[in-house]
Amino acid sequence: MSHHIVHVAVPVPLRQIFDYLAPAAMLTSLQPGVRVRVSFGRRSLIGVVCDIHNTSTLPQGHLKLIEEVLDQEPALTPALFKLAQFASTYYFHPIGEVLAQALPVALRHGDPVEAEPDLRWRPTPLGMLLAKESLQRAPRQMAALQLLRDDPQGISREFAQVFGITTRDLATLVKRGWAEVYEHEEPQGLPSAQLAQPALPASQEQKLAIERVLNTTGFQTFLLEGITGSGKTEVYLQIIAEVLQRGRQALVLVPEISLTPQTVARFQHRFRCPVVSLHSGLSDKERMNAWRRARHGQAGIIIGTRSALFTPMRHPGIIILDEEHDASFKQAEGFKYHARDLAIVRARIENIPILLGSATPSLESLHNALRSRYVHLRLKQRSNHASLPVFHRVDLRQKKLDEGLAPETLERIQRHLKQNRQVLVFVNRRGYAPVILCHDCGWRVPCPHCSTLPTLHKAEACILCHHCGFRQPIPLRCTSCGSRDLRPLGVGTERLQGVLERHFPNFPLWRIDRDAVRNQRALQKVMDDVHRNEPGLLLGTQMLAKGHHFAAVGLVVIVDADSGLFSADFRGPERCVQMIEQVAGRAGRAGQAGEVLLQTHEPEHPLLTTLLTQGYSALARQLLEERRSLQLPPWSYQALLHAQSNQREATLEFLKQVHDITTEASPYGPIMAPIEKKAGLFRAHLLLQSTKRADLHTALERLNGPDAPLLPDRVRWWLDVDPQDLL
Ligand code: ADP
Ligand code: ZN
Ligand code: ZN
């Protein structure tokens, strides 16, 4: 009997696909993107078909048969299949794992692509009229019938279950002619393009941007650089309205949906069409439902975070990626892709436009815009007559600080509260203090497992390492000299809460960080309070900085503007000014001019000076020039080879050997990582860099080639292409 050879990508960390046999009868349903069940080693795994061939390099007798074909139609649409293949090559990540990531969890576990029929029960006219007395001796049937009568539109099995009614009860009613079962169908066809809420009259700048995007056909990348509050979201909404009008769907990617329910609500309120939002709070089943509605074209708008990039669309119309500079678009673990970069590739494959938006574009995107690879669109004015906030530097040198706050800062807070405004106090650290210092000898309490300093958390009476999660009791004595004079150094949100409550006891304080606000509901509750717009203090970490619209905030205080200026990572300054600009952008968004106080020990720092006198846009161009002179990205391309083990020398030695075979990409290192030890493991880096991507790629290929060094026991390594984090 003739068999065909099928190449299957299996979700294992091997950069390889595997051959299986398929009997001719199976062949009709096999095509790229279809899921199959295969035996792999001693396990049974779900893989994805990549290719079908007549020959194999292995003798056929050694090959196993495919056990089961799971899909009639490819689970991965051709566009997404192509995207995954591209990503696997580009990021040097095993294709099996990439393909698995591109599928919702339920599909990875073998659930069907098509939903089971959605059955509903409703009463028949007979059931509606039936006299209750006739069911007196059958209380269960009576309860079931009553439930149906209350809801004659029809109810689902799950709904009935909530009331203790089983499918069996419902079946009895059907048998007796009192109820009928039918299949509920979502309305098919294109989502409605009607607006539920009228669009705002677009400003001249907005109009220009909207028209530019809508007048392109096919693939094109746009960068919308618009200051905070300039109405970028309004631009997205109006573009989407037209895309829907044309019978197409929009995919909107945002950094962290859970933090910005407001944004999702804005989309939902504007349109009548179904908007699905894919966030971490969904169950696998809900996610699968959303995925299906996108795949069938029923959802007009799909909003999601990074991984929503892989949501299929029946009628793709546009991709919009908001806050494109945000670091959360890069996946930090496992398959280390950048959703922005892959979204652009997807748009090219689907031949649709993609719009990247930010008030503080990444230098990568700005570079592409300045070199005309992207169309550069700008919004330079705030909408809604709001004016830009005024910045002031607060020179901290030689000032007597009250737990990190200068007297003039406290004074200014007082003034704004008295004028019935809200004040936002930003510090990028949670906990009480980031360091515990011996005042006698200068020793700092270390984490026993990392080369970092753990943070003091006062309320929980512990010190906690934010890198490995290790918790220990607060030490009473210095390990080095035995002194009892241990002092907390630096400020976190917890410490600031204390000092602010002491100074402003008559005003509410809303603390927003991961310790104070642990879930979506808690956040929503705080936000509801804040949005009442009564005077009070908002205190928090970057959870506060992203995308929120606080109408009543008149003053923003950045407690430590210097923290990012002296980072070991060359992106430190870029990140620091983006953060300042984003946090500052929360001030004065509704009418009254806002103020921003930057507390700094470096008031003359050129970065701060440029930011304050010329703005982010000018500063970003200056940083870009600096990168050019150092030949750093985006003027060159990097890949970081990370290795770690419990042995320092073995780790370095392995990277040294890699160094010797990757000379095309001028390898730098190996060096110990800036955070040298984490969770008990030594971490080392080899940084590859080239001005030509092809050279970088050639060098990386060597890792799979015949000269690749043998991996010593217990050393683990991975690659990060276009790394965003060098720590
Ligand atoms: P961004 O996304 O750039 O931060 P938003 O789209 O959130 O800006 O707009 C900021 C505020 O300005 C919002 O309250 C929005 O309703 C309002 N706004 C945006 N565009 C207009 C417009 N054309 N006319 C009036 N108000 C507008
Ligand atoms: Zn000491
Ligand atoms: Zn630690």
PDB file of C-alpha atoms and ligand atoms in Angstrom, residues 200-203 206 227-234 266 383-384 549 589, ligand 1:
ATOM      1  CA  LEU A 200     -16.103  63.541  17.182  1.00  0.00           C
ATOM      2  CA  PRO A 201     -15.463  66.193  14.559  1.00  0.00           C
ATOM      3  CA  ALA A 202     -11.873  65.434  13.616  1.00  0.00           C
ATOM      4  CA  SER A 203      -9.269  68.168  13.821  1.00  0.00           C
ATOM      5  CA  GLN A 206      -6.569  64.035  12.689  1.00  0.00           C
ATOM      6  CA  ILE A 227       1.546  63.757  21.871  1.00  0.00           C
ATOM      7  CA  THR A 228      -0.397  62.479  24.874  1.00  0.00           C
ATOM      8  CA  GLY A 229      -4.041  63.473  24.647  1.00  0.00           C
ATOM      9  CA  SER A 230      -3.780  64.474  20.992  1.00  0.00           C
ATOM     10  CA  GLY A 231      -6.596  62.153  19.982  1.00  0.00           C
ATOM     11  CA  LYS A 232      -4.794  59.105  18.593  1.00  0.00           C
ATOM     12  CA  THR A 233      -7.558  56.840  19.829  1.00  0.00           C
ATOM     13  CA  GLU A 234     -10.105  58.980  18.020  1.00  0.00           C
ATOM     14  CA  ARG A 266     -14.484  53.271  24.200  1.00  0.00           C
ATOM     15  CA  SER A 383      -7.541  67.803  21.442  1.00  0.00           C
ATOM     16  CA  ASN A 384     -10.387  69.114  23.423  1.00  0.00           C
ATOM     17  CA  HIS A 549      -7.372  59.243  31.215  1.00  0.00           C
ATOM     18  CA  ARG A 589      -6.140  66.261  30.202  1.00  0.00           C
TER      19      ARG A 589
HETATM   20  P1  ADP B   1      -4.588  59.877  22.898  1.00  0.00           P
HETATM   21  O1  ADP B   1      -5.057  58.506  22.490  1.00  0.00           O
HETATM   22  O2  ADP B   1      -3.724  60.531  21.874  1.00  0.00           O
HETATM   23  O3  ADP B   1      -4.004  59.968  24.269  1.00  0.00           O
HETATM   24  P2  ADP B   1      -7.393  60.403  23.039  1.00  0.00           P
HETATM   25  O4  ADP B   1      -7.896  59.869  21.754  1.00  0.00           O
HETATM   26  O5  ADP B   1      -7.616  59.617  24.272  1.00  0.00           O
HETATM   27  O6  ADP B   1      -5.871  60.804  22.918  1.00  0.00           O
HETATM   28  O7  ADP B   1      -8.026  61.860  23.212  1.00  0.00           O
HETATM   29  C1  ADP B   1      -7.860  62.636  24.391  1.00  0.00           C
HETATM   30  C2  ADP B   1      -9.174  63.341  24.705  1.00  0.00           C
HETATM   31  O8  ADP B   1      -9.515  64.232  23.664  1.00  0.00           O
HETATM   32  C3  ADP B   1     -10.325  62.381  24.829  1.00  0.00           C
HETATM   33  O9  ADP B   1     -11.154  62.799  25.893  1.00  0.00           O
HETATM   34  C4  ADP B   1     -11.058  62.511  23.505  1.00  0.00           C
HETATM   35  O10 ADP B   1     -12.430  62.246  23.655  1.00  0.00           O
HETATM   36  C5  ADP B   1     -10.796  63.942  23.139  1.00  0.00           C
HETATM   37  N1  ADP B   1     -10.757  64.129  21.692  1.00  0.00           N
HETATM   38  C6  ADP B   1     -10.042  63.421  20.787  1.00  0.00           C
HETATM   39  N2  ADP B   1     -10.259  63.879  19.538  1.00  0.00           N
HETATM   40  C7  ADP B   1     -11.145  64.896  19.646  1.00  0.00           C
HETATM   41  C8  ADP B   1     -11.778  65.764  18.700  1.00  0.00           C
HETATM   42  N3  ADP B   1     -11.526  65.685  17.395  1.00  0.00           N
HETATM   43  N4  ADP B   1     -12.640  66.696  19.182  1.00  0.00           N
HETATM   44  C9  ADP B   1     -12.885  66.771  20.506  1.00  0.00           C
HETATM   45  N5  ADP B   1     -12.340  65.997  21.429  1.00  0.00           N
HETATM   46  C10 ADP B   1     -11.473  65.057  21.023  1.00  0.00           C
END
